[in-house]
PDB file of C-alpha atoms in Angstrom:
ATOM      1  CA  UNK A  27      62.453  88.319 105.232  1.00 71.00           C
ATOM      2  CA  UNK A  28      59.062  88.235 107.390  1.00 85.00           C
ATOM      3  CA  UNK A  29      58.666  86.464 110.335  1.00 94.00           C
ATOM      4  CA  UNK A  30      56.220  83.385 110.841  1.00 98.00           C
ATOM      5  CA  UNK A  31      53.657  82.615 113.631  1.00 98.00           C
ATOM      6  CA  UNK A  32      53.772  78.626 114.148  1.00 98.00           C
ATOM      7  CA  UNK A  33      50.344  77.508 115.447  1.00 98.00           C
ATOM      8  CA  UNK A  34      49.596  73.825 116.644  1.00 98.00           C
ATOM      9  CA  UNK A  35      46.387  72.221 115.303  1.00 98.00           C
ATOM     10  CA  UNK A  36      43.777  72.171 118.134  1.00 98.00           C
ATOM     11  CA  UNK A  37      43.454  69.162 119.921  1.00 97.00           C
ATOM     12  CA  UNK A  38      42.757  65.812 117.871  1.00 95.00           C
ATOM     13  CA  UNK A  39      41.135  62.445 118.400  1.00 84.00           C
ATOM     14  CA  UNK A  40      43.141  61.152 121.224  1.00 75.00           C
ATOM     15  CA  UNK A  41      42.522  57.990 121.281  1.00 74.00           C
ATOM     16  CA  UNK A  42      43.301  56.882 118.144  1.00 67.00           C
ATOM     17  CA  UNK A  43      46.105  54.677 117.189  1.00 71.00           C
ATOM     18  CA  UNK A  44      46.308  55.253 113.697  1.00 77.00           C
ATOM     19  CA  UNK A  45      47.215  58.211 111.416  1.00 81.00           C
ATOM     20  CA  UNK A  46      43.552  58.217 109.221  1.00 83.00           C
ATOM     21  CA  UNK A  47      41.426  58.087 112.958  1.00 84.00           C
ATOM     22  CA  UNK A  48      43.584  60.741 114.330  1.00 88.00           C
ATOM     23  CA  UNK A  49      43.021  63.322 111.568  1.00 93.00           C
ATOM     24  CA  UNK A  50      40.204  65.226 112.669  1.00 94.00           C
ATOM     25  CA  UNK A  51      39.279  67.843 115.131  1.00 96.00           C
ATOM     26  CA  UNK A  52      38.049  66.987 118.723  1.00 96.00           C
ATOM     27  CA  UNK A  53      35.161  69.526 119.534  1.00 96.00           C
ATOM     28  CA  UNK A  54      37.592  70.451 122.128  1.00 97.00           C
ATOM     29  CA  UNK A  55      40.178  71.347 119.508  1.00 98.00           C
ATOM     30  CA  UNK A  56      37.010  73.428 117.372  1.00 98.00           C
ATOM     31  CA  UNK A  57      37.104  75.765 120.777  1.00 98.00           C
ATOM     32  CA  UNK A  58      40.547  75.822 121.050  1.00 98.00           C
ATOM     33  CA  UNK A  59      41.057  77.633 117.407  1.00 98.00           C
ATOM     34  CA  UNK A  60      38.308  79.648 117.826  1.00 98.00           C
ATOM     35  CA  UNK A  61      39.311  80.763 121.265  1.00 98.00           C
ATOM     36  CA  UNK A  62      42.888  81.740 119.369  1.00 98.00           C
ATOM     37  CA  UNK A  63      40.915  83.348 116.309  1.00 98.00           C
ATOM     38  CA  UNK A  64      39.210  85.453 118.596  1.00 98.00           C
ATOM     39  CA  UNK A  65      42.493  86.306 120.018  1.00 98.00           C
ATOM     40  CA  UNK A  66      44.418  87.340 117.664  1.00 98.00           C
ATOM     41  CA  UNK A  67      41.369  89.366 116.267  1.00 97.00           C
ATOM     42  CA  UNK A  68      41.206  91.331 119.520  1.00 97.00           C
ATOM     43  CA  UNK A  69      44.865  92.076 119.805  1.00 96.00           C
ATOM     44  CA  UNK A  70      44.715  93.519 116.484  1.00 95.00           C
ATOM     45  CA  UNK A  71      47.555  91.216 115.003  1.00 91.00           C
ATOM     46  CA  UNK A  72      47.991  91.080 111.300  1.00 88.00           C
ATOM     47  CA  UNK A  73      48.866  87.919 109.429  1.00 94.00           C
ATOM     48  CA  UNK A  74      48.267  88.761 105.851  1.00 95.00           C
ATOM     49  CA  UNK A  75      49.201  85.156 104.443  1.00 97.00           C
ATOM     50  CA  UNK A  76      47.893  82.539 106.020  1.00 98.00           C
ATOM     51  CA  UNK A  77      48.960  78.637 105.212  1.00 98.00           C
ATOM     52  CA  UNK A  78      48.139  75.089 106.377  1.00 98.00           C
ATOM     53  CA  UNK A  79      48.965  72.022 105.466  1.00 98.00           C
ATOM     54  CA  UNK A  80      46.799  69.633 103.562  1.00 98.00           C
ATOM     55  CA  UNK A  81      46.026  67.656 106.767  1.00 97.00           C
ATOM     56  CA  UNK A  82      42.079  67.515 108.024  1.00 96.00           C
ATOM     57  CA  UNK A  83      42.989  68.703 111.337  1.00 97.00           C
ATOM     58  CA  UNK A  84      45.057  71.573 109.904  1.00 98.00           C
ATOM     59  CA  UNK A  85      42.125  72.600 107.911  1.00 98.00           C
ATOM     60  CA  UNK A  86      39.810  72.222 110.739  1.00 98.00           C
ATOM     61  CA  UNK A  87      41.692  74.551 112.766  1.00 98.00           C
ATOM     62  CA  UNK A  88      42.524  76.966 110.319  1.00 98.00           C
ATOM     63  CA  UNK A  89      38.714  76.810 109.243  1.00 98.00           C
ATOM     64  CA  UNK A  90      37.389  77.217 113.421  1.00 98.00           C
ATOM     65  CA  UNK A  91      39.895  79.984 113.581  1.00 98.00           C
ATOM     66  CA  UNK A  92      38.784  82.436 110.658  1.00 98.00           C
ATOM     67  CA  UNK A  93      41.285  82.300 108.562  1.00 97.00           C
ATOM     68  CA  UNK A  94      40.599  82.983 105.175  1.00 93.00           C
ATOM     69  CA  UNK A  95      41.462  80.423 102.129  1.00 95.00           C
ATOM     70  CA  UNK A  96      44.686  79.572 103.728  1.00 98.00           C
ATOM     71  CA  UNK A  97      47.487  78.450 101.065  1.00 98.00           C
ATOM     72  CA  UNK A  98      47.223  74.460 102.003  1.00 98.00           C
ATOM     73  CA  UNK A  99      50.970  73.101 101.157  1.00 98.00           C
ATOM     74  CA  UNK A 100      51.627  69.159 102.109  1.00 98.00           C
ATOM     75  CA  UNK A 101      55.087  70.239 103.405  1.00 98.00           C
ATOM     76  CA  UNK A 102      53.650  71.379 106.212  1.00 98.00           C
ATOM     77  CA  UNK A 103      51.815  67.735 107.671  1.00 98.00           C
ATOM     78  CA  UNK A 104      53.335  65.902 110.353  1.00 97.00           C
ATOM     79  CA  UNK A 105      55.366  63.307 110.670  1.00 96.00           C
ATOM     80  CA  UNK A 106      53.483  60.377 110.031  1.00 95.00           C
ATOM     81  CA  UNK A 107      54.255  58.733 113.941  1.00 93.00           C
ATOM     82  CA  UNK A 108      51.738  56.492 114.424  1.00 91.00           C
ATOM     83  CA  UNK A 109      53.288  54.430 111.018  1.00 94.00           C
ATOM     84  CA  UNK A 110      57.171  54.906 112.445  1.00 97.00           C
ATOM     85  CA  UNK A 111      55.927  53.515 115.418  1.00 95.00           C
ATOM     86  CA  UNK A 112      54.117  50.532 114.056  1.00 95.00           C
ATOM     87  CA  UNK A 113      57.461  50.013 112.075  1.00 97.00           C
ATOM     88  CA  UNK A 114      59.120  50.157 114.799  1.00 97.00           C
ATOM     89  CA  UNK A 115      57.441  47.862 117.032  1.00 97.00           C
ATOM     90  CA  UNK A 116      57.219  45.424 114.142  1.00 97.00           C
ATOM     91  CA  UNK A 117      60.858  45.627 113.192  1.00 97.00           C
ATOM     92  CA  UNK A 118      62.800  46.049 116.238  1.00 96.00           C
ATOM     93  CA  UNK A 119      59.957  44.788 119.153  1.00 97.00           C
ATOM     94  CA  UNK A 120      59.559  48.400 120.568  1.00 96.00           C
ATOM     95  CA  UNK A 121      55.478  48.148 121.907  1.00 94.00           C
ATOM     96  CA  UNK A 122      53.587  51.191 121.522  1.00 91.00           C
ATOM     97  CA  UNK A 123      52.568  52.539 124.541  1.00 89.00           C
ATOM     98  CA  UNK A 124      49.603  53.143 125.878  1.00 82.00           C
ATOM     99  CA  UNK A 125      49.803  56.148 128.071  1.00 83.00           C
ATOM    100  CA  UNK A 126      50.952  59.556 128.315  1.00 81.00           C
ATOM    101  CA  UNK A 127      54.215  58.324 130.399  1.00 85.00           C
ATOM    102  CA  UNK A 128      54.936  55.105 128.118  1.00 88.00           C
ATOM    103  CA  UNK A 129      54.754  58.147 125.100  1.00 89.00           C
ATOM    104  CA  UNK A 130      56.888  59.975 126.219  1.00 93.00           C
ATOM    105  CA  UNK A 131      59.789  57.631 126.658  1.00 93.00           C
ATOM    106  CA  UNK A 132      58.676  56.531 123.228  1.00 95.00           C
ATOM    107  CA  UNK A 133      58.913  59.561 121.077  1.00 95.00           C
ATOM    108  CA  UNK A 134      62.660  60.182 121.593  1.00 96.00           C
ATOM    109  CA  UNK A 135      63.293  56.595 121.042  1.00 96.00           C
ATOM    110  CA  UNK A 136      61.443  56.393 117.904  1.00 97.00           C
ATOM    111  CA  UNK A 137      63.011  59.812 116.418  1.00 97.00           C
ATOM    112  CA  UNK A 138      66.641  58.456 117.315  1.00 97.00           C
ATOM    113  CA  UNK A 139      66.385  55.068 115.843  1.00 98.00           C
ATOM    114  CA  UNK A 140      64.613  57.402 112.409  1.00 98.00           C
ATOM    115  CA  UNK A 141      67.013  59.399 112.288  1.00 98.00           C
ATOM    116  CA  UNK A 142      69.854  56.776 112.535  1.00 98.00           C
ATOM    117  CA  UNK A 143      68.460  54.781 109.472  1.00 97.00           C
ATOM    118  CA  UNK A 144      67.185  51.749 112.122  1.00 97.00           C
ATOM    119  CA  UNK A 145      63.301  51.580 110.844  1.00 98.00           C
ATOM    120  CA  UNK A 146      63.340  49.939 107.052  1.00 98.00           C
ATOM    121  CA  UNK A 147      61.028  51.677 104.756  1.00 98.00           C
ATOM    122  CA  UNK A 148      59.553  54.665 106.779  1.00 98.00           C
ATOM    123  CA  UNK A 149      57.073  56.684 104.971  1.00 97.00           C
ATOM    124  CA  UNK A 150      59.902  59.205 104.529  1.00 98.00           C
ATOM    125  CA  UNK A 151      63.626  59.647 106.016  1.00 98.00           C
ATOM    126  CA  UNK A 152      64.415  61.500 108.449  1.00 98.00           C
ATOM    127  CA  UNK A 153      66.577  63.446 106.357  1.00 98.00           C
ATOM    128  CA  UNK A 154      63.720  63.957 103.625  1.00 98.00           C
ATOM    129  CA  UNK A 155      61.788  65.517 106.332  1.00 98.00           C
ATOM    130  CA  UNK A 156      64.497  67.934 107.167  1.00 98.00           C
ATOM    131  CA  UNK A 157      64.660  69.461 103.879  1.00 98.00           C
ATOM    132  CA  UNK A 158      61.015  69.588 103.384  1.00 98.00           C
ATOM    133  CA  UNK A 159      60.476  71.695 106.442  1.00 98.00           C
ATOM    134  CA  UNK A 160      63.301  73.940 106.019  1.00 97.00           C
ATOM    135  CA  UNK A 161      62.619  74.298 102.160  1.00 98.00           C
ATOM    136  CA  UNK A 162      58.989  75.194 103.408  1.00 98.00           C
ATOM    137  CA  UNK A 163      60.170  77.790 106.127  1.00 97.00           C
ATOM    138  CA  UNK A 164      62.412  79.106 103.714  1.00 95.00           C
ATOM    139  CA  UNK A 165      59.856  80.202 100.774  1.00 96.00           C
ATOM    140  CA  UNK A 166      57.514  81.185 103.645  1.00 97.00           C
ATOM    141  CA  UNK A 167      59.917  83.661 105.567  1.00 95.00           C
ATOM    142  CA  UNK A 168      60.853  85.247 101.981  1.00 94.00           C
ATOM    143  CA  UNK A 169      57.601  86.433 101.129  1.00 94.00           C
ATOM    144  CA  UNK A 170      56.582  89.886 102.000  1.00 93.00           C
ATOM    145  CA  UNK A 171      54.435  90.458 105.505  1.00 94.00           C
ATOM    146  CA  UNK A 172      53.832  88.795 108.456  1.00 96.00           C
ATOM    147  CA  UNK A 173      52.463  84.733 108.115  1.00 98.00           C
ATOM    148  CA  UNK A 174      50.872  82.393 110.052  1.00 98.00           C
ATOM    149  CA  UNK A 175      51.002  78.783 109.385  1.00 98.00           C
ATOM    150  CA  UNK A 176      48.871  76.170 110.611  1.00 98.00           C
ATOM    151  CA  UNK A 177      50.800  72.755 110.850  1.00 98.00           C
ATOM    152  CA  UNK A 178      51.693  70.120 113.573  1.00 98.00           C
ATOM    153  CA  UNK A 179      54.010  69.916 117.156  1.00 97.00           C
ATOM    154  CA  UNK A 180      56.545  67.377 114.922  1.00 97.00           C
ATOM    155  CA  UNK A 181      57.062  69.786 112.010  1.00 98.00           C
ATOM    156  CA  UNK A 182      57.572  72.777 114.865  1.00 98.00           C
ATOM    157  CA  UNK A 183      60.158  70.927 116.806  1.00 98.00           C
ATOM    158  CA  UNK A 184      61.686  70.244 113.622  1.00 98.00           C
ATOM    159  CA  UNK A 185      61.994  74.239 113.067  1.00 98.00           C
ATOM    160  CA  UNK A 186      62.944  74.648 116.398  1.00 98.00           C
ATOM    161  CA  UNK A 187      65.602  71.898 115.903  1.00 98.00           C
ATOM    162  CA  UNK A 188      66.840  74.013 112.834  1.00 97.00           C
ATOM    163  CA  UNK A 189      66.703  77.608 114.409  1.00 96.00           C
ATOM    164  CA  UNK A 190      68.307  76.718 117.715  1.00 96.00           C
ATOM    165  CA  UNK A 191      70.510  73.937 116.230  1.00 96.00           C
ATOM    166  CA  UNK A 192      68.764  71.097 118.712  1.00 97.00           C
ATOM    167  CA  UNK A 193      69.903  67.161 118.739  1.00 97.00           C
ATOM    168  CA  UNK A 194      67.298  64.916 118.535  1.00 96.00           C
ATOM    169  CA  UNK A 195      66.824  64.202 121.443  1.00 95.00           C
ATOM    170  CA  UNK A 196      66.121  67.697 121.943  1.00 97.00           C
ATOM    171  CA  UNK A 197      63.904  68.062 119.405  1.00 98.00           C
ATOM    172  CA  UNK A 198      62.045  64.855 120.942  1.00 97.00           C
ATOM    173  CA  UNK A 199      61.379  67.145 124.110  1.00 96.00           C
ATOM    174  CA  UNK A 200      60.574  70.222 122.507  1.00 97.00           C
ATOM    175  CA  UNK A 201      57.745  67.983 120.325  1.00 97.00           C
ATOM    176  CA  UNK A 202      56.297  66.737 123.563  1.00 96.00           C
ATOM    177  CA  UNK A 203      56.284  70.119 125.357  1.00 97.00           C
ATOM    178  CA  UNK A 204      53.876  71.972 122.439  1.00 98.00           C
ATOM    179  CA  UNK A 205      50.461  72.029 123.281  1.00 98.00           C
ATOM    180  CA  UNK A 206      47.119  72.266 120.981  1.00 98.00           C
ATOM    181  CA  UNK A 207      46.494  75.826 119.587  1.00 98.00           C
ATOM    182  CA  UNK A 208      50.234  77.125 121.001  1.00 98.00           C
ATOM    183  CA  UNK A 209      51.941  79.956 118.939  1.00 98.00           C
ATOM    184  CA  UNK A 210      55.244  80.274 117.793  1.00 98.00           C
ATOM    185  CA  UNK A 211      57.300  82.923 116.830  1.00 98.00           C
ATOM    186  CA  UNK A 212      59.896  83.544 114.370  1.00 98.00           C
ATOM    187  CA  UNK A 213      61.544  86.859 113.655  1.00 96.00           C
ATOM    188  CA  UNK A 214      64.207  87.435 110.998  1.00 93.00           C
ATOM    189  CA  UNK A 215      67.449  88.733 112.707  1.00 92.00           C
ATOM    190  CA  UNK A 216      70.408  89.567 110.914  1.00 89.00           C
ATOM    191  CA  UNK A 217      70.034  86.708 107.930  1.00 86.00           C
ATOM    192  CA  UNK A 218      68.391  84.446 109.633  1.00 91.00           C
ATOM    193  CA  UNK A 219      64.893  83.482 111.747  1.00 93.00           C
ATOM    194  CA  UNK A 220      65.251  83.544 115.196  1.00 95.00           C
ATOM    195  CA  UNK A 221      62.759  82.134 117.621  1.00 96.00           C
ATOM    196  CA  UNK A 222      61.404  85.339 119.625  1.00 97.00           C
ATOM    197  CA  UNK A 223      58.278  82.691 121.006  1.00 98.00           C
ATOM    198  CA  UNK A 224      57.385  79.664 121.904  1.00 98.00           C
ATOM    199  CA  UNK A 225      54.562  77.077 122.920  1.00 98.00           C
ATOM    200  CA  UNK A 226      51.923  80.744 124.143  1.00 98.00           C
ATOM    201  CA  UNK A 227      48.380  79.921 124.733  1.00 98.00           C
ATOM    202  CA  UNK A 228      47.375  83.806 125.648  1.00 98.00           C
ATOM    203  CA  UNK A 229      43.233  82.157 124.520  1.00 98.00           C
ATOM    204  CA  UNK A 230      43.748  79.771 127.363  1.00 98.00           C
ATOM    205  CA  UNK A 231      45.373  81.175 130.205  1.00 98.00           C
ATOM    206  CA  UNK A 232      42.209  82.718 132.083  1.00 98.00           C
ATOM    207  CA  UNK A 233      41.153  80.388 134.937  1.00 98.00           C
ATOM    208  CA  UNK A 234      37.716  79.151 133.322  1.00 98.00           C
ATOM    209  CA  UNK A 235      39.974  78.106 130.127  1.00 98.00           C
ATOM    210  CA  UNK A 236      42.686  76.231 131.629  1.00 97.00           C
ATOM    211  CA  UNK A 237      41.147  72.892 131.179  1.00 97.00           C
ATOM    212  CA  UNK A 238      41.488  73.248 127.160  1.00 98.00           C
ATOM    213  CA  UNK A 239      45.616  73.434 128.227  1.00 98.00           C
ATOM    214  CA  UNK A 240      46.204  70.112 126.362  1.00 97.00           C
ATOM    215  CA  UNK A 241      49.350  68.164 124.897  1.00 91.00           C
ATOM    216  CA  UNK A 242      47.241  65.319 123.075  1.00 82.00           C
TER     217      UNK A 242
END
């Protein structure tokens, strides 16, 4: 078993509404995964398989970070939020906010009432997306030397959720606390992956970098 570096996609469009609008790289979110692929070529750290999924701003930010061909895999996308939401809101009344604050009384909402079978037709259950990601983190971690994976803050919480044994509303929290470009570190121990890091942004700590700190 070899352990797996989580990274966020860099930041994307933020104001869209939509899953198509948000798919793609702010320029912010270029410097962001450049800033990390500069990193992690400075310290020396060695990934040699690299995957994303089939997303445009997993691309993106695997491209602006100098990775090499990365293995694209669709298990790794996101959730697809901005359609559970519009379900949602359709469905059950539940407006989609508008700001940061409204968002994040929204995201553990909408996860519960997925998870509890509440939103008719979502684009996948909640228990569909549970055994794609751990299927996915499974293969990954059985391959031989370190990985890195490209992918999204829902798919990481989920693999947080499955590592640490998280509720959902957990896992709700843990998805709003990852920012753009964080790392995430799994390290097999005994049988099993255990998280040895979480939600690092080494690129983006020095004072004239702070302002690329970003959730959304």
């Amino acid at each position: 078993m070899s352990y797996i570096t989580l990274v966020r996609h860099g930041q994307a469009n933020t104001e869209a509404r939509d899953e198509a609008s948000y798919d793609k790289l702010s320029p912010l979110g270029h410097q962001q995964a450049n800033w990390l692929g500069a990193h992690l070529r400075g310290t020396g750290t060695h990934h040699p398989r690299a995957y994303c999924g089939t997303l445009t701003r997993h691309i993106e930010t695997a491209a602006s970070m100098g990775l090499v061909d990365p293995i694209q895999d669709a298990r790794l996308n996101e959730i697809e939020y901005f359609a559970l939401a519009q379900l949602l809101q359709d469905q059950k009344g539940v407006l989609i906010p508008e700001d940061r604050e409204g968002f994040v009384e929204h995201l553990p909402r909408t996860f519960a009432a997925w998870e509890a079978g509440e939103i008719d037709n979502p684009p996948e259950s909640f228990d569909q997306f549970t055994t794609r990601v751990g299927d996915v983190l499974s293969e990954i971690g059985a391959g031989n030397g370190p990985a890195i994976v490209v992918t999204s803050g829902g798919l990481i919480s989920m693999v947080m959720r499955q590592v640490l044994g998280l509720d959902t509303r957990s896992m709700a929290r843990v998805a709003l606390a990852i920012m753009n470009t964080s790392l995430h570190r799994l390290h097999p121990i005994g049988a099993e992956l255990s998280p040895v890091l979480f939600n690092a942004i080494p690129h983006l700590e020095a004072p004239d970098r702070q302002y690329a700190q970003t959730h959304l």
